[in-house]
Coordinates of C-alpha atoms and ligand atoms in Angstrom, one line a residue:
M1 CA 0.0 0.0 0.0
E2 CA 2.7 2.4 0.9
A3 CA 4.5 1.8 -2.4
E4 CA 1.4 2.4 -4.3
A5 CA 0.8 5.8 -2.5
L6 CA 4.4 6.7 -3.3
L7 CA 3.9 5.9 -7.0
N8 CA 0.8 8.0 -7.1
R9 CA 2.6 10.9 -5.5
L10 CA 5.5 10.5 -7.9
N11 CA 3.1 10.7 -10.8
E12 CA 1.4 13.9 -9.5
E13 CA 4.4 15.8 -8.2
H14 CA 7.3 14.4 -10.4
S15 CA 9.4 14.1 -7.3
L16 CA 10.2 11.8 -4.4
T17 CA 13.0 11.7 -1.8
A18 CA 15.9 9.2 -2.1
E19 CA 14.4 7.1 0.7
E20 CA 11.1 7.0 -0.9
L21 CA 12.6 6.0 -4.2
V22 CA 14.5 3.2 -2.5
T23 CA 11.2 2.0 -0.9
L24 CA 9.5 2.0 -4.2
L25 CA 12.4 0.0 -5.8
K26 CA 12.4 -2.5 -2.9
E27 CA 8.7 -3.0 -2.9
M28 CA 8.1 -3.2 -6.6
T29 CA 5.6 -5.9 -7.4
P30 CA 4.3 -7.1 -10.8
V31 CA 1.1 -5.3 -10.2
L32 CA 2.8 -2.1 -9.3
K33 CA 5.2 -2.4 -12.3
K34 CA 2.3 -2.6 -14.6
R35 CA 0.9 0.6 -13.1
L36 CA 4.3 2.3 -13.2
F37 CA 4.8 1.6 -16.9
Q38 CA 1.3 2.8 -17.7
L39 CA 1.8 6.1 -15.9
A40 CA 5.2 6.5 -17.6
D41 CA 3.6 5.9 -21.0
E42 CA 0.8 8.4 -20.2
T43 CA 3.4 11.0 -19.2
R44 CA 5.4 10.5 -22.4
R45 CA 2.2 10.7 -24.5
K46 CA 1.3 14.0 -22.8
Y47 CA 4.4 15.7 -24.3
Y48 CA 5.4 13.7 -27.3
G49 CA 2.3 11.8 -28.3
T50 CA 2.9 8.5 -29.9
Q51 CA 6.0 9.8 -31.8
V52 CA 9.2 7.8 -31.6
Y53 CA 12.3 9.8 -32.7
V54 CA 15.1 8.1 -34.6
R55 CA 18.8 9.0 -34.5
G56 CA 21.2 7.4 -37.0
L57 CA 24.2 6.2 -35.0
I58 CA 27.6 6.4 -36.6
E59 CA 30.3 4.6 -34.5
F60 CA 33.3 6.3 -36.0
S61 CA 36.2 5.1 -33.8
S62 CA 36.8 2.2 -31.4
F63 CA 40.0 3.7 -30.0
C64 CA 39.7 4.8 -26.4
K65 CA 42.2 6.3 -23.9
Q66 CA 40.0 5.5 -20.9
N67 CA 39.9 2.2 -19.0
C68 CA 36.3 1.9 -17.7
K69 CA 36.1 -1.4 -16.0
Y70 CA 32.8 -2.4 -17.7
C71 CA 33.6 -1.6 -21.3
G72 CA 35.0 -3.7 -24.1
L73 CA 36.7 -0.7 -25.7
R74 CA 38.8 0.1 -22.6
R75 CA 42.4 0.6 -23.5
G76 CA 43.4 -2.4 -21.4
N77 CA 41.5 -4.7 -23.7
V78 CA 44.3 -5.7 -26.0
K79 CA 42.0 -8.0 -27.9
A80 CA 39.7 -5.2 -29.0
E81 CA 40.1 -4.5 -32.7
R82 CA 40.5 -0.8 -33.2
Y83 CA 39.4 1.2 -36.3
R84 CA 38.8 4.8 -37.3
L85 CA 36.5 5.8 -40.1
T86 CA 37.7 8.5 -42.4
E87 CA 36.0 11.9 -42.7
K88 CA 34.6 10.8 -46.0
E89 CA 33.3 7.5 -44.6
I90 CA 31.5 9.3 -41.8
V91 CA 29.9 11.7 -44.2
D92 CA 28.9 8.8 -46.5
C93 CA 27.2 7.0 -43.5
A94 CA 25.2 10.2 -42.8
A95 CA 24.3 10.5 -46.5
E96 CA 23.0 7.0 -46.4
G97 CA 21.0 7.9 -43.3
Y98 CA 19.7 11.1 -44.9
K99 CA 18.4 9.1 -47.9
L100 CA 16.6 6.8 -45.4
G101 CA 14.9 9.8 -44.0
Y102 CA 16.9 10.4 -40.8
R103 CA 17.4 14.0 -39.8
S104 CA 19.4 13.4 -36.6
F105 CA 22.8 11.9 -36.4
V106 CA 24.8 10.7 -33.4
L107 CA 28.6 10.6 -33.9
Q108 CA 29.9 8.1 -31.3
S109 CA 33.4 6.9 -30.4
G110 CA 35.7 6.0 -27.6
E111 CA 37.7 8.9 -26.1
D112 CA 39.9 9.1 -29.2
F113 CA 42.1 12.2 -29.2
G114 CA 43.3 11.1 -32.7
F115 CA 40.1 12.9 -33.7
T116 CA 41.5 16.3 -32.9
E117 CA 39.5 19.5 -32.5
E118 CA 40.3 20.5 -36.1
L119 CA 39.2 17.2 -37.5
M120 CA 36.0 17.1 -35.5
I121 CA 35.2 20.7 -36.5
S122 CA 35.7 19.8 -40.1
I123 CA 33.5 16.8 -39.9
V124 CA 30.7 18.6 -38.1
R125 CA 30.9 21.6 -40.6
R126 CA 30.7 19.2 -43.5
L127 CA 27.7 17.4 -42.0
K128 CA 25.9 20.7 -41.3
S129 CA 26.5 22.2 -44.7
R130 CA 25.5 19.0 -46.5
F131 CA 22.5 18.3 -44.3
P132 CA 21.4 21.7 -42.9
D133 CA 18.1 20.4 -41.7
A134 CA 19.7 17.5 -39.6
A135 CA 20.8 17.7 -36.0
V136 CA 24.3 16.6 -35.1
T137 CA 25.0 15.0 -31.7
L138 CA 28.4 14.2 -30.3
S139 CA 29.0 11.2 -28.0
I140 CA 32.7 11.2 -27.7
G141 CA 33.5 11.5 -24.1
E142 CA 35.3 14.2 -22.1
R143 CA 37.1 17.1 -23.8
S144 CA 38.2 20.6 -22.9
E145 CA 35.9 23.5 -22.5
A146 CA 37.5 25.1 -25.5
F147 CA 36.7 22.0 -27.5
Y148 CA 33.1 21.9 -26.4
R149 CA 32.7 25.6 -27.4
A150 CA 34.5 25.2 -30.8
L151 CA 32.3 22.2 -31.7
Y152 CA 29.1 24.0 -30.7
E153 CA 30.2 27.0 -32.9
A154 CA 30.8 24.5 -35.7
G155 CA 27.2 23.4 -35.5
A156 CA 27.0 20.4 -33.1
E157 CA 23.9 21.0 -31.1
R158 CA 23.6 18.0 -28.7
Y159 CA 26.1 16.1 -26.6
L160 CA 25.7 12.8 -24.9
L161 CA 27.8 12.1 -21.8
R162 CA 26.3 9.6 -19.5
H163 CA 27.1 10.5 -15.9
E164 CA 27.4 6.7 -15.3
A165 CA 27.1 6.9 -11.5
A166 CA 26.0 9.8 -9.4
S167 CA 27.7 8.2 -6.3
R168 CA 31.3 9.3 -6.2
P169 CA 32.6 6.1 -4.6
L170 CA 30.7 4.0 -7.2
Y171 CA 31.9 6.2 -10.0
E172 CA 35.5 6.0 -8.8
S173 CA 35.4 2.2 -8.4
L174 CA 34.4 1.8 -12.1
H175 CA 36.6 4.5 -13.7
P176 CA 40.3 4.2 -12.8
G177 CA 42.1 7.4 -13.6
M178 CA 39.0 9.4 -14.3
S179 CA 37.7 12.3 -12.3
Y180 CA 34.2 12.5 -10.9
E181 CA 34.4 16.3 -10.7
N182 CA 35.4 16.5 -14.3
R183 CA 32.5 14.4 -15.4
L184 CA 30.0 16.7 -13.6
R185 CA 31.9 19.8 -14.7
S186 CA 31.7 18.7 -18.3
L187 CA 27.9 18.2 -18.1
A188 CA 27.4 21.6 -16.5
L189 CA 29.6 23.2 -19.1
L190 CA 27.9 21.6 -22.0
K191 CA 24.6 22.7 -20.7
S192 CA 25.8 26.3 -20.2
I193 CA 27.2 26.5 -23.7
G194 CA 23.8 25.7 -25.1
Y195 CA 24.0 22.1 -26.1
Q196 CA 21.0 19.8 -25.5
I197 CA 22.7 17.4 -23.2
G198 CA 22.2 13.7 -22.5
A199 CA 23.1 12.0 -19.2
G200 CA 22.3 8.5 -17.9
F201 CA 23.6 5.3 -16.4
M202 CA 23.7 1.5 -16.5
V203 CA 21.6 -0.7 -14.3
G204 CA 23.0 -3.8 -12.7
L205 CA 26.6 -2.7 -12.2
P206 CA 28.6 -4.6 -9.5
G207 CA 28.3 -2.8 -6.2
Q208 CA 25.2 -0.8 -7.3
S209 CA 22.5 -0.7 -4.7
Y210 CA 19.0 0.7 -4.7
G211 CA 20.4 3.7 -2.9
H212 CA 22.8 4.3 -5.8
L213 CA 20.0 4.0 -8.3
A214 CA 17.9 6.5 -6.3
E215 CA 21.0 8.9 -6.3
D216 CA 21.2 8.5 -10.1
L217 CA 17.5 9.3 -10.6
L218 CA 17.7 12.4 -8.3
F219 CA 20.8 13.5 -10.1
L220 CA 18.9 13.5 -13.4
K221 CA 16.0 15.4 -11.8
E222 CA 18.4 18.0 -10.6
L223 CA 20.4 18.3 -13.9
Q224 CA 17.3 18.3 -16.1
P225 CA 19.1 16.9 -19.2
E226 CA 17.2 16.9 -22.4
M227 CA 18.1 13.3 -23.0
I228 CA 18.4 10.4 -20.6
G229 CA 20.0 7.1 -21.7
I230 CA 19.5 4.1 -19.3
G231 CA 20.5 0.6 -20.3
P232 CA 21.4 -2.7 -18.6
F233 CA 25.1 -3.4 -17.8
I234 CA 26.2 -6.4 -20.0
P235 CA 29.5 -8.0 -18.9
H236 CA 32.2 -8.2 -21.5
S237 CA 34.5 -11.3 -21.4
S238 CA 37.7 -9.2 -21.9
T239 CA 37.2 -6.8 -19.0
P240 CA 37.8 -6.9 -15.3
L241 CA 34.0 -7.3 -14.8
K242 CA 33.8 -10.5 -16.9
H243 CA 32.5 -12.5 -14.0
A244 CA 29.9 -10.0 -12.9
V245 CA 26.2 -10.8 -13.1
G246 CA 24.9 -7.8 -15.2
G247 CA 21.6 -6.1 -15.4
T248 CA 18.3 -7.4 -16.6
V249 CA 15.7 -5.9 -19.0
D250 CA 13.1 -6.1 -16.2
E251 CA 15.1 -4.0 -13.7
T252 CA 16.1 -1.5 -16.4
L253 CA 12.4 -1.0 -17.4
V254 CA 11.6 0.1 -13.9
L255 CA 14.4 2.7 -13.9
I256 CA 13.4 4.0 -17.3
A257 CA 9.8 4.5 -16.1
L258 CA 10.9 6.2 -12.9
A259 CA 13.1 8.5 -14.9
R260 CA 10.2 9.4 -17.2
L261 CA 8.1 10.3 -14.2
L262 CA 10.9 12.4 -12.6
V263 CA 11.9 14.2 -15.8
P264 CA 8.7 14.1 -17.8
K265 CA 9.9 15.9 -20.9
A266 CA 13.1 14.0 -21.4
L267 CA 14.0 12.3 -24.7
M268 CA 14.8 8.7 -23.7
P269 CA 16.2 6.0 -26.0
A270 CA 15.1 2.4 -26.0
T271 CA 18.8 1.4 -25.9
T272 CA 20.5 -1.1 -28.1
A273 CA 21.6 -2.9 -24.9
M274 CA 18.0 -3.6 -24.1
G275 CA 17.5 -5.1 -27.6
S276 CA 20.6 -7.1 -27.2
L277 CA 19.5 -8.8 -24.0
D278 CA 16.0 -9.5 -25.2
P279 CA 14.7 -9.5 -28.8
G280 CA 11.7 -7.5 -27.5
G281 CA 13.7 -5.3 -25.1
R282 CA 13.4 -2.1 -27.1
E283 CA 9.7 -2.5 -27.5
K284 CA 9.3 -3.0 -23.8
A285 CA 11.3 0.1 -23.2
L286 CA 9.0 2.1 -25.5
A287 CA 6.0 0.9 -23.5
A288 CA 7.7 1.9 -20.3
G289 CA 8.3 5.5 -21.2
A290 CA 11.2 5.6 -23.8
N291 CA 10.6 7.5 -27.0
V292 CA 13.8 7.4 -29.1
V293 CA 15.6 4.6 -31.0
M294 CA 19.1 4.8 -32.5
P295 CA 19.4 2.5 -35.5
N296 CA 22.9 1.9 -36.6
L297 CA 24.5 3.5 -39.7
S298 CA 28.1 2.3 -39.2
P299 CA 29.7 0.4 -42.1
L300 CA 29.0 -3.4 -41.7
R301 CA 32.8 -4.2 -41.6
V302 CA 33.2 -2.3 -38.4
R303 CA 30.0 -3.2 -36.6
E304 CA 31.5 -6.2 -34.6
K305 CA 34.5 -4.1 -33.6
Y306 CA 32.5 -1.5 -31.8
A307 CA 31.9 -3.8 -28.9
L308 CA 31.2 -2.0 -25.6
Y309 CA 29.6 -5.4 -24.7
E310 CA 29.2 -8.7 -26.6
N311 CA 26.3 -10.1 -28.6
K312 CA 25.2 -6.6 -29.7
I313 CA 22.3 -6.6 -32.2
C314 CA 22.4 -5.4 -35.8
T315 CA 26.0 -6.3 -36.4
G316 CA 25.0 -8.0 -39.7
D317 CA 22.3 -5.5 -40.7
D318 CA 23.1 -2.6 -42.9
G319 CA 21.5 0.9 -42.7
P320 CA 18.4 0.1 -44.8
R321 CA 17.8 -3.2 -42.9
C322 CA 17.8 -1.4 -39.6
R323 CA 15.6 1.3 -40.9
G324 CA 13.0 -1.2 -42.0
C325 CA 13.3 -3.2 -38.8
I326 CA 13.0 -0.2 -36.6
E327 CA 9.9 1.1 -38.4
L328 CA 8.1 -2.3 -38.0
R329 CA 9.0 -2.5 -34.3
I330 CA 7.8 1.0 -33.6
A331 CA 4.5 0.4 -35.4
A332 CA 4.0 -3.0 -33.8
S333 CA 4.4 -1.3 -30.4
G334 CA 1.5 1.1 -31.3
Y335 CA 3.7 4.1 -31.9
E336 CA 4.8 6.1 -35.0
I337 CA 8.2 6.7 -36.4
A338 CA 9.1 10.4 -36.4
L339 CA 11.8 11.3 -38.9
G340 CA 12.4 14.9 -38.0
R341 CA 15.2 16.4 -35.9
G342 CA 13.3 15.4 -32.8
D343 CA 14.3 18.3 -30.6
H344 CA 13.4 18.4 -26.9
Y345 CA 9.9 19.7 -26.1
S346 CA 11.1 23.1 -24.8
Y347 CA 14.2 23.7 -26.9
S348 CA 14.9 26.7 -29.1
R349 CA 18.3 27.5 -30.3
T350 CA 19.5 31.1 -30.3
P351 CA 21.2 31.8 -33.6
Ligands
5AD401 N1 27.2 -2.8 -21.0 C1 26.2 -1.9 -21.2 N2 26.5 -0.6 -21.5 C2 27.8 -0.3 -21.6 N3 28.4 0.9 -21.8 C3 29.7 0.8 -21.8 N4 30.0 -0.5 -21.6 C4 28.8 -1.2 -21.4 C5 28.5 -2.5 -21.1 N5 29.4 -3.5 -20.9 C6 27.6 2.2 -22.0 C7 28.1 3.3 -21.1 C8 28.5 4.4 -22.1 C9 27.6 4.0 -23.2 C10 28.0 4.6 -24.6 O1 27.6 2.6 -23.3 O2 27.1 3.8 -20.2 O3 28.3 5.7 -21.6
SF4_402 FE1 36.1 4.4 -23.4 FE2 33.5 5.1 -23.2 FE3 34.2 2.5 -23.1 FE4 34.8 4.2 -21.1 S1 32.7 3.6 -21.8 S2 36.2 2.7 -22.0 S3 35.3 6.1 -22.2 S4 34.4 3.8 -24.9
FES403 FE1 19.1 -3.2 -36.7 FE2 16.7 -4.3 -36.1 S1 17.3 -2.3 -35.7 S2 18.3 -5.1 -37.4

């Protein structure tokens, strides 16, 4: 009963304390889950209707200077095959996506400083001049303030940088050599520069408690990012966390729905990790409050190499295949594919 009252209050006030969120997580029953997903779906429909926004994902480099314990691209994984796409290949991927109707592209890579500020500026400028009606999102890790500003000037308008863990001890245990302060500072900077920002976290990390998850949710409520990416942690066999258990689709759905109720207008992807754990995982995420999908546009020959985790979906499916597949999945879930830029509800860019 108490949990049900908390859920109703969360739905009305879009807020709960950390203790209340922990209670809700602990006392989640199948009946309550059903109600939670229904409320999350209603909330998303209030602002975005039945639209599901698509972003063409271009994984342009698998080099990474960081050593995150959970990730297959960490520099310590000597077995990882590294590649870089050329500027021309990146633009060609976007051109294919543009032909398929996409007007939003996500450039994603490890933290690869081989892609210098000059090179990234050139890539973003080319994309923006060739596809002026498309949005360009960067998902390339931490850079300097000058870099963030220069790329914004060049036309990049969104930046994904998951906070990964709002708890400092948990963050530090997973990210050797990285700075918790710098992560938070980067997110604040990106926001102040004018980017639409994306934060988020994984569910099921070793050492992650309900208390940590409540902290993550409240961190998102405080930050108010335009985008929130939440996915299950999937252990990779060539990382220090190879023997860890990993997250489940079921747990992750609860966190997606709670995030939707805490930050009602957020754009939230049904992540590839959800689809990789469960063939219907992305559809379930859409029904629990997610409203974005990110079909892959990377060249087929590199798909397997961009392995944050193993058994990733779509490694054998080219751009047009993923486009068709995604459209069917969205329609089968009772939503509609939205091919525009898919800006945040309350976003307007000052020229
Ligand atoms: N399982 C699931 N997600 C992962 N990421 C990195 N490694 C894994 C993994 N093993 C996530 C991180 C990163 C995003 C791009 O992918 O949260 O921010
Ligand atoms: Fe590099 Fe990102 Fe993987 Fe960390 S999560 S090792 S920064 S690619
Ligand atoms: Fe890539 Fe389904 S989205 S094959």
